[in-house]
mmCIF file of C-alpha atoms in Angstrom:
data_model
loop_
_atom_site.group_PDB
_atom_site.id
_atom_site.type_symbol
_atom_site.label_atom_id
_atom_site.label_comp_id
_atom_site.label_asym_id
_atom_site.label_seq_id
_atom_site.Cartn_x
_atom_site.Cartn_y
_atom_site.Cartn_z
ATOM 1 C CA MET Q 1 0.039 0.004 -0.040
ATOM 2 C CA ASN Q 2 1.473 3.318 -1.002
ATOM 3 C CA GLN Q 3 1.526 6.550 1.018
ATOM 4 C CA LYS Q 4 -1.322 8.146 -0.990
ATOM 5 C CA GLU Q 5 -3.581 5.065 -0.281
ATOM 6 C CA LYS Q 6 -2.627 5.108 3.378
ATOM 7 C CA ILE Q 7 -3.614 8.859 3.620
ATOM 8 C CA LEU Q 8 -6.970 8.168 2.122
ATOM 9 C CA PHE Q 9 -7.901 4.968 3.902
ATOM 10 C CA HIS Q 10 -6.724 6.101 7.304
ATOM 11 C CA GLN Q 11 -9.617 8.480 7.456
ATOM 12 C CA VAL Q 12 -12.067 5.718 8.231
ATOM 13 C CA HIS Q 13 -9.962 3.820 10.812
ATOM 14 C CA PRO Q 14 -11.804 3.706 14.112
ATOM 15 C CA ALA Q 15 -8.859 5.140 16.089
ATOM 16 C CA LYS Q 16 -8.668 7.981 13.755
ATOM 17 C CA LEU Q 17 -12.413 8.674 13.751
ATOM 18 C CA ALA Q 18 -12.592 8.509 17.584
ATOM 19 C CA THR Q 19 -9.658 11.026 17.811
ATOM 20 C CA ASP Q 20 -11.214 13.435 15.460
ATOM 21 C CA ILE Q 21 -14.706 13.091 17.112
ATOM 22 C CA VAL Q 22 -13.412 13.398 20.710
ATOM 23 C CA SER Q 23 -11.038 16.306 19.991
ATOM 24 C CA ALA Q 24 -13.792 18.224 18.188
ATOM 25 C CA ILE Q 25 -16.318 17.790 21.083
ATOM 26 C CA VAL Q 26 -13.692 18.698 23.825
ATOM 27 C CA SER Q 27 -12.264 21.583 21.773
ATOM 28 C CA LEU Q 28 -15.720 23.141 20.933
ATOM 29 C CA TYR Q 29 -16.573 23.092 24.606
ATOM 30 C CA PHE Q 30 -13.386 25.035 25.404
ATOM 31 C CA LEU Q 31 -13.942 27.373 22.471
ATOM 32 C CA TRP Q 32 -17.571 27.968 23.537
ATOM 33 C CA GLN Q 33 -16.134 29.037 27.008
ATOM 34 C CA HIS Q 34 -13.651 31.365 25.358
ATOM 35 C CA GLU Q 35 -10.709 29.301 26.295
ATOM 36 C CA LEU Q 36 -9.080 29.975 22.913
ATOM 37 C CA LEU Q 37 -5.651 28.441 23.477
ATOM 38 C CA ILE Q 38 -6.684 25.230 24.924
ATOM 39 C CA GLY Q 39 -9.566 24.976 22.468
ATOM 40 C CA LEU Q 40 -7.333 25.447 19.392
ATOM 41 C CA ILE Q 41 -4.702 23.061 20.806
ATOM 42 C CA THR Q 42 -7.331 20.255 21.589
ATOM 43 C CA HIS Q 43 -8.836 20.843 18.200
ATOM 44 C CA PHE Q 44 -5.828 20.947 15.974
ATOM 45 C CA VAL Q 45 -3.104 18.856 17.619
ATOM 46 C CA PRO Q 46 -4.674 15.386 18.302
ATOM 47 C CA PRO Q 47 -6.056 14.652 14.705
ATOM 48 C CA PRO Q 48 -2.734 14.992 13.016
ATOM 49 C CA VAL Q 49 -0.920 13.015 15.712
ATOM 50 C CA GLY Q 50 -3.657 10.378 15.440
ATOM 51 C CA SER Q 51 -3.197 10.461 11.713
ATOM 52 C CA PHE Q 52 0.447 9.841 11.978
ATOM 53 C CA PHE Q 53 0.129 6.839 14.212
ATOM 54 C CA VAL Q 54 -2.644 5.299 12.193
ATOM 55 C CA ILE Q 55 -0.809 5.718 8.813
ATOM 56 C CA ARG Q 56 2.475 4.623 10.485
ATOM 57 C CA PHE Q 57 1.190 1.634 12.418
ATOM 58 C CA ALA Q 58 -2.306 0.407 11.481
ATOM 59 C CA ARG Q 59 -3.313 -2.213 8.981
ATOM 60 C CA LEU Q 60 -5.165 -0.207 6.438
ATOM 61 C CA GLU Q 61 -5.348 -2.970 3.677
ATOM 62 C CA PRO Q 62 -8.755 -4.397 5.011
ATOM 63 C CA TYR Q 63 -10.199 -0.819 4.247
ATOM 64 C CA LYS Q 64 -8.755 -0.642 0.899
ATOM 65 C CA ASN Q 65 -10.483 -3.986 -0.134
ATOM 66 C CA SER Q 66 -13.783 -3.082 1.487
ATOM 67 C CA ARG Q 67 -17.017 -1.510 0.192
ATOM 68 C CA LEU Q 68 -16.067 1.500 2.252
ATOM 69 C CA GLY Q 69 -12.638 1.626 0.631
ATOM 70 C CA ARG Q 70 -14.203 1.717 -2.828
ATOM 71 C CA TYR Q 71 -16.508 4.514 -1.605
ATOM 72 C CA LEU Q 72 -13.504 6.587 -0.447
ATOM 73 C CA VAL Q 73 -11.603 6.101 -3.720
ATOM 74 C CA ARG Q 74 -14.711 7.132 -5.672
ATOM 75 C CA TYR Q 75 -16.180 9.873 -3.639
ATOM 76 C CA MET Q 76 -13.610 11.311 -1.093
ATOM 77 C CA THR Q 77 -12.137 13.638 -3.544
ATOM 78 C CA PRO Q 78 -9.967 16.768 -2.627
ATOM 79 C CA SER Q 79 -13.125 18.882 -3.011
ATOM 80 C CA ALA Q 80 -15.033 16.667 -0.525
ATOM 81 C CA GLN Q 81 -12.084 16.771 1.889
ATOM 82 C CA ALA Q 82 -11.986 20.602 1.465
ATOM 83 C CA SER Q 83 -15.730 20.733 2.243
ATOM 84 C CA ARG Q 84 -15.079 18.673 5.417
ATOM 85 C CA LEU Q 85 -12.328 21.139 6.463
ATOM 86 C CA LEU Q 86 -14.655 24.101 5.694
ATOM 87 C CA GLY Q 87 -17.396 22.508 7.869
ATOM 88 C CA ASP Q 88 -14.817 21.991 10.556
ATOM 89 C CA LEU Q 89 -13.594 25.563 10.485
ATOM 90 C CA ILE Q 90 -17.256 26.820 10.646
ATOM 91 C CA THR Q 91 -17.809 24.755 13.861
ATOM 92 C CA VAL Q 92 -14.683 26.317 15.410
ATOM 93 C CA ILE Q 93 -15.798 29.857 14.571
ATOM 94 C CA ALA Q 94 -19.264 29.194 15.602
ATOM 95 C CA ALA Q 95 -18.176 27.837 19.052
ATOM 96 C CA CYS Q 96 -16.183 30.980 19.579
ATOM 97 C CA TYR Q 97 -19.331 32.976 18.988
ATOM 98 C CA GLN Q 98 -21.502 30.602 21.027
ATOM 99 C CA SER Q 99 -23.726 29.857 18.034
ATOM 100 C CA ALA Q 100 -25.244 26.530 18.186
ATOM 101 C CA ALA Q 101 -26.845 27.097 14.783
ATOM 102 C CA GLY Q 102 -23.389 27.874 13.338
ATOM 103 C CA ILE Q 103 -22.066 24.485 14.903
ATOM 104 C CA ALA Q 104 -25.043 22.741 13.438
ATOM 105 C CA PHE Q 105 -24.444 24.332 10.087
ATOM 106 C CA GLY Q 106 -20.772 23.254 10.073
ATOM 107 C CA LEU Q 107 -21.761 19.679 11.044
ATOM 108 C CA ILE Q 108 -24.250 19.603 8.260
ATOM 109 C CA ILE Q 109 -21.401 20.449 5.826
ATOM 110 C CA ILE Q 110 -19.157 17.790 7.173
ATOM 111 C CA VAL Q 111 -21.953 15.108 6.999
ATOM 112 C CA ALA Q 112 -22.772 16.194 3.546
ATOM 113 C CA ALA Q 113 -19.156 15.884 2.468
ATOM 114 C CA TRP Q 114 -18.983 12.358 3.891
ATOM 115 C CA SER Q 115 -22.250 11.243 2.475
ATOM 116 C CA TYR Q 116 -22.096 12.860 -1.026
ATOM 117 C CA GLY Q 117 -21.641 9.534 -2.724
ATOM 118 C CA VAL Q 118 -24.484 7.890 -0.727
ATOM 119 C CA VAL Q 119 -26.873 10.548 -1.881
ATOM 120 C CA LEU Q 120 -25.635 10.677 -5.500
ATOM 121 C CA CYS Q 121 -25.911 6.887 -5.778
ATOM 122 C CA ARG Q 122 -29.535 6.790 -4.361
ATOM 123 C CA SER Q 123 -30.579 9.580 -6.827
ATOM 124 C CA ASN Q 124 -29.346 7.708 -9.788
#
């Protein structure tokens, strides 16, 4: 498995997903409380550290050969990944402004970016 494939498939590894979700929840709490430094650290440090360890040490071949892996190859394009990042940044800014609606909007963008292929396949 080459590095490009590892970078793609690590995104669905349970350890990576757990790191992303937990760090988002914790950081959004701190950002909501206007604890900017700890909020930004908890939001932006654990995910790349988790990525490093998953890419370096996890067996990702089963994901490549799965239905989910085929979905990622087809639909997790650079624009889908950019959309996820945009949604994430919206949640961060919204938490700083204590906007639950803004956080929800950011989450909708993230979910839409992850599920684009599911919606597209069902409409065809």
